[in-house]
Structure formats: C-alpha cells, structure tokens
Amino acid sequence: MNSFEEFNSSSSTKNIINFTNTTTSEDNKNISNFTSSSSSAVPPATNTNTLSRYENQKRRDWNTFGQYLRNHRPPLSLSRCSGAHVLEFLRYLDQFGKTKVHSQICPFFGHPNPPAPCPCPLRQAWGSLDALIGRLRAAFEENGGKPEDNPFGARAVRLFLREVRDSQSKARGISYEKKKRKRPQIQPPPPPSNATN
C-alpha cells in the first residue's frame, strides 16, 4: 500500500485478524468473513525487501482495519472514519481476547493469580490494544493521512485506552505504572591533587 487512495479503493483482498497469536476452530468460524492470505495485499516489490517484525505487523493491522471498514454495514471509507469507528473496532476485537478480566462481583477481583477458574470474560489486554493503536496511527500517516485527521489519535480513543488500562489494572491486580528510566549517574571529576613543590 503506497497511498491513502489505494487503501480506500482496494476491496478484493481479505486478511487474517491475528491480534491474539492463537486461534481455535471456533474462532475460525467467528472470523470466517475476514480470513485469507495476508500477503496478497502486498505489492511484489515489497515482498523482496526484508521488513522488520514491527513493519510486518503494522502492515497486517492496517490491512485488517481496512477489511473491517469494507465489511462494516454500511461500508465505510477511511476518509469518513472517526474515533467512534475505531472504538467500535476495538470493542469488536474484544471477542478474540485471551486476557481474563474479573468483574467486580467475582471473588478473584483484584487478584493477579486466581487459584481457581471463574466465568469472567476474556478480553483484549490493554497493552495489546495500546500497541495496536500505535501501529495503526503510524500506518495512517504513512499511507497519506494527515496527522490532524488521524482517527486513531482521537481524544475518545485515548480516553478509552486509559479507561481500559485502569479497569484492567483494578480487575487483575496488576499495576500499569510506567517504569521510570534509570539515568546513568554522571560521576563528578576527581578532585585535583594537592601537589606541593
């Protein structure tokens, strides 16, 4: 994909939704509308270059979001996509999550390692959603979108991610505080020697 327009006009390719690393036969039934080869959307010249893992994932995510927009009822063009549509996409992805998020009435609410199974739902982990939005935000601008029009950077999306982080932190008993970077200590120069002549 080299341009914003090409993304909007491409409708013949289908891609794999693979935000959760593993799928079961039940998952395959649920996402049958979205499956096929993900490499078919890549121009032949791109296949010869070795892309980093990040770049490959970003391309797959971008193609998947495009497929989601095409399968949306009514179909959406990227130019008409808003933060609300991005939130709808993130909520849709929740059904493929693998992270147990305890409800407030669950006896294991706030326990990072519950001792027994519970009926609480599986959801997408906050870190996965945050990384996904970061890749899609970058892909939008790389494909010709203007930063001020980027639906992945919308205030509603940022607030949603913050809410997911806070609720999962409480429900799972895990802190998502940013780790403080340790700055290297600058050693002061040694004191001058007192040489007497």
CSV table of C-alpha atoms in Angstrom, one decimal:
chain,number,residue,atom,x,y,z
A,1,MET,CA,0.0,0.0,0.0
A,2,ASN,CA,1.6,3.2,-1.1
A,3,SER,CA,-1.2,5.7,-0.9
A,4,PHE,CA,-4.2,6.7,1.1
A,5,GLU,CA,-6.4,6.4,-2.0
A,6,GLU,CA,-5.2,2.9,-2.8
A,7,PHE,CA,-6.2,1.7,0.7
A,8,ASN,CA,-9.7,3.1,0.2
A,9,SER,CA,-10.2,1.6,-3.3
A,10,SER,CA,-8.8,-1.9,-2.5
A,11,SER,CA,-11.8,-4.2,-2.0
A,12,SER,CA,-10.7,-7.5,-3.4
A,13,THR,CA,-8.2,-8.6,-0.7
A,14,LYS,CA,-9.0,-10.4,2.5
A,15,ASN,CA,-6.8,-10.6,5.5
A,16,ILE,CA,-6.3,-12.5,8.7
A,17,ILE,CA,-7.2,-11.0,12.0
A,18,ASN,CA,-4.4,-12.1,14.2
A,19,PHE,CA,-4.2,-9.9,17.3
A,20,THR,CA,-4.2,-12.9,19.7
A,21,ASN,CA,-1.5,-15.2,18.4
A,22,THR,CA,-3.6,-18.3,18.6
A,23,THR,CA,-6.9,-19.3,17.1
A,24,THR,CA,-9.2,-22.3,17.6
A,25,SER,CA,-11.7,-23.9,15.2
A,26,GLU,CA,-14.4,-21.9,17.0
A,27,ASP,CA,-12.5,-18.6,16.4
A,28,ASN,CA,-12.1,-19.5,12.7
A,29,LYS,CA,-15.9,-19.9,12.4
A,30,ASN,CA,-16.4,-16.5,14.1
A,31,ILE,CA,-14.0,-14.7,11.8
A,32,SER,CA,-14.6,-16.5,8.5
A,33,ASN,CA,-15.5,-13.3,6.8
A,34,PHE,CA,-12.0,-12.0,7.4
A,35,THR,CA,-9.8,-14.9,6.5
A,36,SER,CA,-7.5,-15.4,3.6
A,37,SER,CA,-3.9,-14.8,2.7
A,38,SER,CA,-2.5,-11.5,4.2
A,39,SER,CA,0.4,-11.4,1.7
A,40,SER,CA,-1.9,-10.9,-1.3
A,41,ALA,CA,-2.3,-7.2,-0.4
A,42,VAL,CA,1.5,-6.6,-0.7
A,43,PRO,CA,2.9,-5.4,-4.0
A,44,PRO,CA,5.6,-7.8,-5.4
A,45,ALA,CA,8.4,-5.3,-4.8
A,46,THR,CA,7.7,-5.2,-1.1
A,47,ASN,CA,8.0,-9.0,-0.7
A,48,THR,CA,11.6,-8.9,-1.8
A,49,ASN,CA,12.6,-6.4,0.9
A,50,THR,CA,13.0,-7.7,4.4
A,51,LEU,CA,10.7,-5.8,6.7
A,52,SER,CA,11.1,-5.7,10.4
A,53,ARG,CA,8.6,-7.6,12.6
A,54,TYR,CA,7.1,-4.3,13.6
A,55,GLU,CA,6.6,-3.2,10.0
A,56,ASN,CA,5.1,-6.5,9.0
A,57,GLN,CA,2.7,-6.3,12.0
A,58,LYS,CA,1.8,-2.7,11.2
A,59,ARG,CA,1.0,-3.7,7.6
A,60,ARG,CA,-1.2,-6.6,8.7
A,61,ASP,CA,-3.0,-4.4,11.2
A,62,TRP,CA,-3.6,-1.7,8.6
A,63,ASN,CA,-4.9,-4.3,6.1
A,64,THR,CA,-7.2,-5.8,8.8
A,65,PHE,CA,-8.6,-2.5,9.7
A,66,GLY,CA,-9.3,-1.8,6.0
A,67,GLN,CA,-11.1,-5.1,5.7
A,68,TYR,CA,-13.1,-4.3,8.8
A,69,LEU,CA,-14.2,-1.0,7.2
A,70,ARG,CA,-15.1,-2.7,4.0
A,71,ASN,CA,-17.2,-5.3,5.9
A,72,HIS,CA,-18.8,-2.6,8.0
A,73,ARG,CA,-22.5,-2.1,7.4
A,74,PRO,CA,-22.8,0.3,5.6
A,75,PRO,CA,-19.2,0.1,4.2
A,76,LEU,CA,-17.0,3.0,5.3
A,77,SER,CA,-14.2,4.8,3.5
A,78,LEU,CA,-11.2,5.7,5.6
A,79,SER,CA,-11.8,9.4,4.9
A,80,ARG,CA,-15.1,9.1,6.7
A,81,CYS,CA,-13.8,7.0,9.6
A,82,SER,CA,-13.8,8.7,13.0
A,83,GLY,CA,-12.7,7.9,16.5
A,84,ALA,CA,-16.1,6.3,17.1
A,85,HIS,CA,-15.5,3.8,14.4
A,86,VAL,CA,-12.1,3.0,15.9
A,87,LEU,CA,-13.7,2.4,19.2
A,88,GLU,CA,-16.3,0.1,17.5
A,89,PHE,CA,-13.3,-1.8,16.0
A,90,LEU,CA,-11.6,-2.2,19.4
A,91,ARG,CA,-14.8,-3.4,21.0
A,92,TYR,CA,-15.3,-5.9,18.2
A,93,LEU,CA,-11.7,-7.2,18.8
A,94,ASP,CA,-12.6,-8.0,22.5
A,95,GLN,CA,-14.3,-11.2,21.5
A,96,PHE,CA,-10.9,-12.6,20.3
A,97,GLY,CA,-9.1,-11.7,23.6
A,98,LYS,CA,-7.2,-14.1,25.8
A,99,THR,CA,-6.9,-12.0,29.0
A,100,LYS,CA,-9.2,-12.8,31.9
A,101,VAL,CA,-10.7,-9.6,33.3
A,102,HIS,CA,-12.6,-10.2,36.5
A,103,SER,CA,-15.9,-8.4,37.2
A,104,GLN,CA,-16.4,-6.6,40.5
A,105,ILE,CA,-18.6,-9.3,41.9
A,106,CYS,CA,-16.1,-12.0,41.1
A,107,PRO,CA,-14.3,-13.3,44.3
A,108,PHE,CA,-11.0,-13.1,42.4
A,109,PHE,CA,-11.4,-9.4,41.5
A,110,GLY,CA,-8.0,-7.7,42.1
A,111,HIS,CA,-6.1,-11.0,42.3
A,112,PRO,CA,-3.3,-11.3,39.7
A,113,ASN,CA,-3.1,-15.1,40.0
A,114,PRO,CA,-6.6,-16.5,40.9
A,115,PRO,CA,-6.5,-20.0,42.5
A,116,ALA,CA,-9.5,-21.4,40.6
A,117,PRO,CA,-11.3,-20.8,37.3
A,118,CYS,CA,-14.2,-18.3,37.1
A,119,PRO,CA,-16.8,-17.3,34.5
A,120,CYS,CA,-15.4,-13.8,33.9
A,121,PRO,CA,-14.9,-12.8,30.2
A,122,LEU,CA,-11.8,-13.0,28.2
A,123,ARG,CA,-10.8,-9.6,26.7
A,124,GLN,CA,-8.0,-8.0,24.7
A,125,ALA,CA,-5.3,-6.9,27.1
A,126,TRP,CA,-4.7,-3.2,27.4
A,127,GLY,CA,-1.1,-3.5,26.2
A,128,SER,CA,-2.2,-5.2,23.0
A,129,LEU,CA,-4.8,-2.5,22.3
A,130,ASP,CA,-2.4,0.3,23.0
A,131,ALA,CA,0.3,-1.2,20.7
A,132,LEU,CA,-2.3,-1.8,18.0
A,133,ILE,CA,-3.5,1.8,18.1
A,134,GLY,CA,0.1,3.0,18.0
A,135,ARG,CA,0.8,0.9,14.8
A,136,LEU,CA,-2.4,2.0,13.2
A,137,ARG,CA,-1.8,5.6,14.0
A,138,ALA,CA,1.6,5.4,12.3
A,139,ALA,CA,0.3,3.5,9.3
A,140,PHE,CA,-2.5,6.1,8.8
A,141,GLU,CA,0.1,8.8,8.4
A,142,GLU,CA,2.5,6.7,6.3
A,143,ASN,CA,-0.3,6.0,3.9
A,144,GLY,CA,-1.1,9.6,3.2
A,145,GLY,CA,-3.4,10.6,6.0
A,146,LYS,CA,-3.0,14.0,7.7
A,147,PRO,CA,-2.0,13.9,11.4
A,148,GLU,CA,-4.8,16.2,12.3
A,149,ASP,CA,-7.3,13.9,10.6
A,150,ASN,CA,-6.0,10.7,12.2
A,151,PRO,CA,-8.9,8.8,13.8
A,152,PHE,CA,-6.5,6.6,15.9
A,153,GLY,CA,-5.2,9.7,17.7
A,154,ALA,CA,-8.7,11.0,18.6
A,155,ARG,CA,-9.3,12.1,22.2
A,156,ALA,CA,-12.1,9.5,22.5
A,157,VAL,CA,-9.6,6.7,21.6
A,158,ARG,CA,-7.1,7.9,24.2
A,159,LEU,CA,-9.7,8.1,26.9
A,160,PHE,CA,-11.0,4.6,26.0
A,161,LEU,CA,-7.5,3.2,26.3
A,162,ARG,CA,-6.9,4.9,29.6
A,163,GLU,CA,-10.3,3.5,30.9
A,164,VAL,CA,-9.4,0.0,29.8
A,165,ARG,CA,-5.9,0.3,31.4
A,166,ASP,CA,-7.4,1.5,34.7
A,167,SER,CA,-10.2,-1.1,34.8
A,168,GLN,CA,-7.9,-4.0,33.9
A,169,SER,CA,-5.4,-2.9,36.4
A,170,LYS,CA,-8.0,-3.0,39.2
A,171,ALA,CA,-9.7,-6.2,38.0
A,172,ARG,CA,-6.4,-8.1,37.5
A,173,GLY,CA,-4.5,-6.6,40.5
A,174,ILE,CA,-1.7,-5.5,38.2
A,175,SER,CA,-0.1,-2.1,38.1
A,176,TYR,CA,0.4,-0.5,34.7
A,177,GLU,CA,2.5,2.3,36.0
A,178,LYS,CA,5.2,3.5,33.6
A,179,LYS,CA,8.6,2.2,34.6
A,180,LYS,CA,10.9,5.1,35.3
A,181,ARG,CA,14.0,5.0,33.2
A,182,LYS,CA,17.2,5.0,35.2
A,183,ARG,CA,19.5,7.7,34.1
A,184,PRO,CA,23.2,6.9,34.2
A,185,GLN,CA,24.9,8.6,37.1
A,186,ILE,CA,27.4,11.2,36.0
A,187,GLN,CA,30.4,10.9,38.2
A,188,PRO,CA,32.0,14.1,39.3
A,189,PRO,CA,35.6,14.7,38.1
A,190,PRO,CA,38.2,13.6,40.7
A,191,PRO,CA,39.4,16.4,43.0
A,192,PRO,CA,42.6,17.9,41.9
A,193,SER,CA,45.6,16.5,43.7
A,194,ASN,CA,47.4,18.8,46.1
A,195,ALA,CA,51.0,18.6,44.8
A,196,THR,CA,53.5,20.8,46.6
A,197,ASN,CA,56.8,21.7,45.0
